Structures are given as structure tokens and as C-alpha cells.
XYZ file of C-alpha atoms in Angstrom:
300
model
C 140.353 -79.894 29.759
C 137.888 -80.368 32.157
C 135.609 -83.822 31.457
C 132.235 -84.172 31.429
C 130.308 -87.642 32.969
C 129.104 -89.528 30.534
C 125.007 -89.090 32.188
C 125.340 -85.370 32.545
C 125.229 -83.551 29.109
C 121.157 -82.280 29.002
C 119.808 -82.311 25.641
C 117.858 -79.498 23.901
C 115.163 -79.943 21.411
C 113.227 -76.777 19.565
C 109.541 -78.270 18.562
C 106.191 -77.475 16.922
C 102.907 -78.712 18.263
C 102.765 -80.702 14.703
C 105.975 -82.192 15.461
C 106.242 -82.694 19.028
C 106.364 -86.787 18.642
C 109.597 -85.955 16.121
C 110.993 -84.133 18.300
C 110.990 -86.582 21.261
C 112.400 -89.237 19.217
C 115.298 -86.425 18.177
C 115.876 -86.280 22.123
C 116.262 -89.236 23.257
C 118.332 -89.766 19.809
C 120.390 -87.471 21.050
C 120.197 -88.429 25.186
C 121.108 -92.230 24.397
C 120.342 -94.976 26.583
C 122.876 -96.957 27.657
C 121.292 -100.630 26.955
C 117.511 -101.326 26.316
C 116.012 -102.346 29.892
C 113.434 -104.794 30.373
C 111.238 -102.885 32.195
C 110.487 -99.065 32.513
C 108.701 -97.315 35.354
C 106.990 -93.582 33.826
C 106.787 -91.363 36.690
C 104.780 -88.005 35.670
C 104.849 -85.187 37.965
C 102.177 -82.801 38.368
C 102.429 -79.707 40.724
C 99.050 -79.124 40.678
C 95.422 -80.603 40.962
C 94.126 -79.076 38.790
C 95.253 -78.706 34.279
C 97.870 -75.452 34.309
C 99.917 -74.840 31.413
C 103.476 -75.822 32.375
C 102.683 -77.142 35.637
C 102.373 -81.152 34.927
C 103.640 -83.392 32.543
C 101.762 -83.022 29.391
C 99.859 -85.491 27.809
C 101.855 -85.496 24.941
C 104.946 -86.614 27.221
C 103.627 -89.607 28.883
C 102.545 -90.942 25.154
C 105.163 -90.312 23.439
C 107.463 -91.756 25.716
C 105.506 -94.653 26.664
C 105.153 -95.476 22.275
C 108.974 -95.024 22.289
C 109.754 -97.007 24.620
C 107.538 -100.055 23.354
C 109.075 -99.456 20.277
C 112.988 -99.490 21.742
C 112.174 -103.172 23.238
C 111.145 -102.199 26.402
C 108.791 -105.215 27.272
C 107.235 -104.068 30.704
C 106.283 -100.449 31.596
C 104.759 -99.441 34.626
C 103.776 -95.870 35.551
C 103.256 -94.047 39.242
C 99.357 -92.864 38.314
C 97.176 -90.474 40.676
C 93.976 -92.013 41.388
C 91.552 -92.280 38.564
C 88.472 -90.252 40.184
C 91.261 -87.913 41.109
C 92.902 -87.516 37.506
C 92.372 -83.985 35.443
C 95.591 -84.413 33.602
C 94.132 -87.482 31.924
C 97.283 -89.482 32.419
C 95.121 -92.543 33.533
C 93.225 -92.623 30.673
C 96.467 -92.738 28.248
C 98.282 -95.547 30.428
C 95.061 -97.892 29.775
C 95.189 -97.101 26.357
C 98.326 -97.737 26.095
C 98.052 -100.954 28.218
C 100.466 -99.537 30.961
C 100.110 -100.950 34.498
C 99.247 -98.279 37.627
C 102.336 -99.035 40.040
C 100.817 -100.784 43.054
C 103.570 -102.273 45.298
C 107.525 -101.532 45.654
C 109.049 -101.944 42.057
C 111.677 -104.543 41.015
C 115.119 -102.387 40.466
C 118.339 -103.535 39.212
C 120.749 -103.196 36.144
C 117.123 -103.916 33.752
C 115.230 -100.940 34.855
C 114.605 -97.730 33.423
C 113.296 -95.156 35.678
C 111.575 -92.241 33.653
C 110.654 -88.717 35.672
C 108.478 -86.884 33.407
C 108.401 -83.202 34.621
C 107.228 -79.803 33.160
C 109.627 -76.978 33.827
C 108.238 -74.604 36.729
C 109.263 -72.931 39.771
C 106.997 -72.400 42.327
C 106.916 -70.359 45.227
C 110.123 -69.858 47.989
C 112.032 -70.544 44.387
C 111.374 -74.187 44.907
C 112.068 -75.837 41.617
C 109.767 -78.304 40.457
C 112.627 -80.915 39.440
C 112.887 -84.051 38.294
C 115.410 -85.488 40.782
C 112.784 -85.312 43.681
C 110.239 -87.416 41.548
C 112.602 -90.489 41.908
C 111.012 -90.600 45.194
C 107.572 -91.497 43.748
C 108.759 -94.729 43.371
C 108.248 -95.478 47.290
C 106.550 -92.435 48.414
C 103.369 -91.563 46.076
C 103.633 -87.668 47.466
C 106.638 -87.279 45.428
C 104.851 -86.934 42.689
C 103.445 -83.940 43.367
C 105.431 -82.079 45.688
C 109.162 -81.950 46.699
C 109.970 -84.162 49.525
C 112.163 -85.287 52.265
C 112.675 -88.307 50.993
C 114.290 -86.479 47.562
C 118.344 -88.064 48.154
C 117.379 -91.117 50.021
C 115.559 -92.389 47.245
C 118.212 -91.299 44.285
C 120.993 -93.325 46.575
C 118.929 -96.093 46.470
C 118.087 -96.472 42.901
C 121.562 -95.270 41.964
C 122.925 -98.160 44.747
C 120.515 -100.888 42.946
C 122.082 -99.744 39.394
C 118.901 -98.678 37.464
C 119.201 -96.523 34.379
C 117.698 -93.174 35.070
C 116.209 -90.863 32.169
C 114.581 -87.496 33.096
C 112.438 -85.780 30.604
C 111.429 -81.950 30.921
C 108.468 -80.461 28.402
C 108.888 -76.564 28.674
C 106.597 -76.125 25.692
C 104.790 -74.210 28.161
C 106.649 -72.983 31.583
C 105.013 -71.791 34.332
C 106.716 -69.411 37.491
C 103.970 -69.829 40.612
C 106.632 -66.924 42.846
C 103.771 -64.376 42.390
C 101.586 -63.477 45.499
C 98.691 -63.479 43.189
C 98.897 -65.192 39.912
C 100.758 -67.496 38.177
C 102.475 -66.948 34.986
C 102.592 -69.291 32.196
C 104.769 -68.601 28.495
C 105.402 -70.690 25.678
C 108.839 -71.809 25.305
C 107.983 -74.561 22.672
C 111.505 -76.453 23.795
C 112.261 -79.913 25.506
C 114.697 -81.332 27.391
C 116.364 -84.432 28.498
C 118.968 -86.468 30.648
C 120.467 -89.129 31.938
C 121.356 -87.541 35.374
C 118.101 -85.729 36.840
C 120.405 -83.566 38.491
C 122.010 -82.376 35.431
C 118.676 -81.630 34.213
C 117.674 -80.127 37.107
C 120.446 -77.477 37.452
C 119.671 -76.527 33.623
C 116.442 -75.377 34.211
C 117.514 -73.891 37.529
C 119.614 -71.705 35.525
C 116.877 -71.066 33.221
C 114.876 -69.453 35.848
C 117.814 -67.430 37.242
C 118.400 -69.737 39.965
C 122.219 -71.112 40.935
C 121.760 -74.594 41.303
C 124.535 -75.070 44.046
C 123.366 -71.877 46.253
C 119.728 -71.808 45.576
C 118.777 -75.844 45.180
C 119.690 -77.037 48.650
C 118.651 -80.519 47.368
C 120.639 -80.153 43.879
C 123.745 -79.257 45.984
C 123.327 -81.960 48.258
C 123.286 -84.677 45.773
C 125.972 -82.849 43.523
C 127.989 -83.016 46.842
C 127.350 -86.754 47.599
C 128.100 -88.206 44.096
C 124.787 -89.004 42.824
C 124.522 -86.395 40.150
C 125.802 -83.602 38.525
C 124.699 -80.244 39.434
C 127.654 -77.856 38.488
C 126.585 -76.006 35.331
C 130.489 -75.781 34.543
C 130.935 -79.856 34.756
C 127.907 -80.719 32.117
C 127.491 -80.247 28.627
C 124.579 -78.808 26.203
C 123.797 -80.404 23.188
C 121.506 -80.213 20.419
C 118.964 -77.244 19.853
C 121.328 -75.185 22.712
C 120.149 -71.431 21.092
C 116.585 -72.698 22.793
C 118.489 -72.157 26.072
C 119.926 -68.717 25.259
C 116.776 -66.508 26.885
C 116.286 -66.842 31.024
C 112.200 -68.195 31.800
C 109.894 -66.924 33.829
C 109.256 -63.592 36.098
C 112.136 -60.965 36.017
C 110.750 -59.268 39.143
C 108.532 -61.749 41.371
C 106.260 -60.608 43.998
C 107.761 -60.107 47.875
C 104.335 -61.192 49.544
C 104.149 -64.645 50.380
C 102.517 -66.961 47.418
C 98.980 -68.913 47.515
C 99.476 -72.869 48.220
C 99.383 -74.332 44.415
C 98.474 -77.259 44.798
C 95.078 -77.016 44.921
C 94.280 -73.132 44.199
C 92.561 -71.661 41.857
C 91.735 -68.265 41.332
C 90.113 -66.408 38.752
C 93.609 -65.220 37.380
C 94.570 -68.473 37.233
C 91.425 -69.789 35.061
C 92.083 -66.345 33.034
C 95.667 -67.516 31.949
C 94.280 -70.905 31.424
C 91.506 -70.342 28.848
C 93.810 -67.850 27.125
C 96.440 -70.924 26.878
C 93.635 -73.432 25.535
C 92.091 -70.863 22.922
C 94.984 -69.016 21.535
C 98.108 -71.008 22.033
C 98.842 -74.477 19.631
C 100.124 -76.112 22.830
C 96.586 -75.525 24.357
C 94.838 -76.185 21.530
C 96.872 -79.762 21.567
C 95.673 -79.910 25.390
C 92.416 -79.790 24.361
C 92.691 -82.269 21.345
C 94.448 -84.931 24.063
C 91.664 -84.356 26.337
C 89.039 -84.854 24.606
C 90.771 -88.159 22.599
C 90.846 -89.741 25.435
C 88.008 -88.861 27.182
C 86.202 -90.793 24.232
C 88.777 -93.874 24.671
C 87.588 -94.138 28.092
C 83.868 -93.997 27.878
C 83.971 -96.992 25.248
């Protein structure tokens, strides 16, 4: 019987926009942590600069994890923030509600840290998954937290080295698939996920997409091959809501022609798919709620 490392079982959650903040106490209920740290550092990813439906962490993710976390012990939480002026997501406005600390300078990492990668579940073009693994770089390279990076396995040695906890949560309440030459496509999954090995994670929603994690992720095989995660489907476990994971994501067929920069794009296609998402979707229509909460907060 083959065994499975204790970080790398992924857990699967089904949820409700009226019980999303159940749902991500389930998770991590079900993900464990292995002692209460000290000290957390959030680090929410965002593939582009502009709101997308399933291409940041959500609003909902950074709150919900930040309230749990207060309410596990954790005395100190810090959080790798884009500039304020810069912000759409509105995760700067939720961290000073919340009385969370912008990351300024290298972090303090040992045994009492918990390092938190906040991530939506998309692909973008070139099949470059938008994982979790390569936000561990934020930590000393702010451009991590926004696009994949050299400096992806570096950074995971270190903080693996240095003996920090590591806890990677996915929202795919809405995924997105930016492959497409022209568009990008957005559907509600209403699902999230969670691990203690980023990689593990990582290779999940590979899989999800129709990706191999070993042959397609060069950076997922890399760190499967070097120890510092798991990224072989067959050496990991599923539990909780696994039925969630039964259907693959995204496009079946994605455009040959060669995709538009995300980052900072916006077509008309794109606002199309994101008004539809805001007006007729609950997970919009939450969006929207979060947006303008804390719009107010910040004008008082």
C-alpha cells in the first residue's frame, strides 16, 4: 500500500455564496494545521489588474481566513498587499479593517510561521497554471504575486529549509481559463480547496484543467523531483467534498493563436463576461456586496 505524506492530501469543500465562511472553517477542519503559529503571513494572488471572476483571490478568501486565523490564536498576521492607489480587488481595504499589517521588509520565518498563498484556480495562456506554489515567492519578490516567476523553487527551499508551516488555499467558486486568443472564460464551480503542500494543491487543479502535473508543470515537476512537495496525483489523497472534483474545468478546445497579455487587458469580451458574472451569478452578486462594504469602511 502505497503511503501518502502527511501535507499532501488536498481537501475539497462544495459551498453556497450564503455559506461560504462555513465552508472555509469545514476546510481547514478538514486540512489541519499542525500547531497554531505565532504569526501568519496572507499572500493573495491576483493574475490580473483589473476584478475578473476567477482570476484573484476573492474577497471573501482573504477575510475569512484572516477571522480564522485570529480566532485559531494566531497573534500576528501580516499580508503581501499591492499598492493601495493600485488596488481593484479591494484587498487593502479588508487588511485595515481587519487590522492586518502590509508586509514591508523580509519576514521573520521559522518553526512559528504560517505562510498562507491565497489563489483562485485559473490557467492562463501557454497552459501556465496560476498556482499557489509560485506565490511563496511573494514573500521576497513582490512580482510573485501576480505572475509566475523564476524565483518559484528557490523560494519554497528556503521556507521549507527555515521550517515554516505552509497552507495553500484555492477559491474555484468561479474559475477562469485565459488559453483563448480572444476572450477569457469564466464558470462557476462553487467549490474550494486546500493544502498543506502547495504542490499537492497545485497538481489537483492541474488535473482539473486537463493538465499532467509532472509533463505539463515544469515547475510542479521540478519541486516534486527535489523533495519539496508532492506533485504525483497517484502519491496524494482527496478528501472531503471529492464528487466536486469529478467534472474537468475550463475550455475543452482552446484557441491555437497566441493569447492577449492578461495582466493588464481588457477587452470588451472581457467586460461582457464580467457584468454577466456581477448581475446574474450569487458569487458576483457577493463581489459586489464586498466591494461596496468596504469601500464605505474606507471612506470613514
Amino acid at each position: 500500500m502505497m503511503l501518502i505524506p502527511p501535507d499532501a492530501a488536498v481537501a475539497a469543500v462544495h459551498t453556497t455564496p450564503a455559506t461560504v465562511a462555513d465552508s472555509y472553517r469545514r476546510l481547514l477542519t478538514l486540512v489541519g494545521i499542525a500547531a497554531t503559529p505565532r504569526r501568519a503571513i496572507l499572500i493573495p494572488r491576483y493574475a490580473r489588474s483589473l476584478p475578473f471572476p476567477g482570476a484573484g483571490a476573492t474577497p471573501w478568501q482573504l477575510e475569512t481566513m484572516t477571522r480564522l486565523l485570529l480566532r485559531a490564536g494566531v497573534t500576528s498576521i501580516t499580508a503581501v498587499l499591492p499598492a493601495r492607489h493600485s488596488d481593484m480587488h479591494g484587498y487593502t481595504a479588508i487588511a485595515a479593517a481587519l487590522g492586518i499589517d502590509a508586509l514591508r521588509s523580509a519576514p521573520q520565518i521559522d518553526h512559528e510561521t504560517l505562510i498562507v498563498v491565497l489563489i483562485p484556480c485559473r490557467i492562463d495562456r501557454h497552459n501556465g497554471l496560476f498556482g499557489a506554489t509560485p506565490g511563496v515567492a511573494a514573500l521576497f519578490h513582490s512580482a510573485a504575486a501576480i505572475r509566475n516567476t523564476p524565483h518559484t523553487l528557490p523560494a519554497l527551499a528556503q521556507v521549507r529549509r527555515r521550517g515554516a508551516q505552509l497552507l495553500a488555499v484555492a477559491d474555484a467558486t468561479t474559475i477562469s481559463d485565459g488559453r483563448d486568443a480572444e476572450t477569457e472564460y469564466a464558470e462557476v464551480r462553487s467549490v474550494l480547496l486546500a493544502s498543506r503542500d502547495p504542490a499537492a494543491l497545485d497538481a489537483t487543479i492541474a488535473a482539473q484543467f486537463g493538465l499532467d502535473p509532472l509533463q505539463d508543470v515544469a515547475w510542479l515537476h521540478e519541486a516534486h523531483r527535489q523533495g519539496w512537495g508532492t506533485a504525483d496525483l497517484h502519491a496524494m489523497a482527496i478528501c472531503g467534498d471529492v464528487e466536486a472534483l469529478n467534472d474537468r474545468w475550463g475550455l475543452a478546445t482552446p484557441s491555437s493563436r497566441r493569447a492577449i497579455g492578461c495582466c493588464r487587458r481588457w477587452t470588451t469580451a472581457d467586460a461582457t463576461t464580467l457584468v454577466s458574472w456581477l448581475r446574474h451569478t450569487g458569487w458576483g452578486r457577493l463581489f459586489r456586496n464586498y466591494q461596496t462594504r468596504y469601500a464605505l469602511h474606507s471612506r470613514r
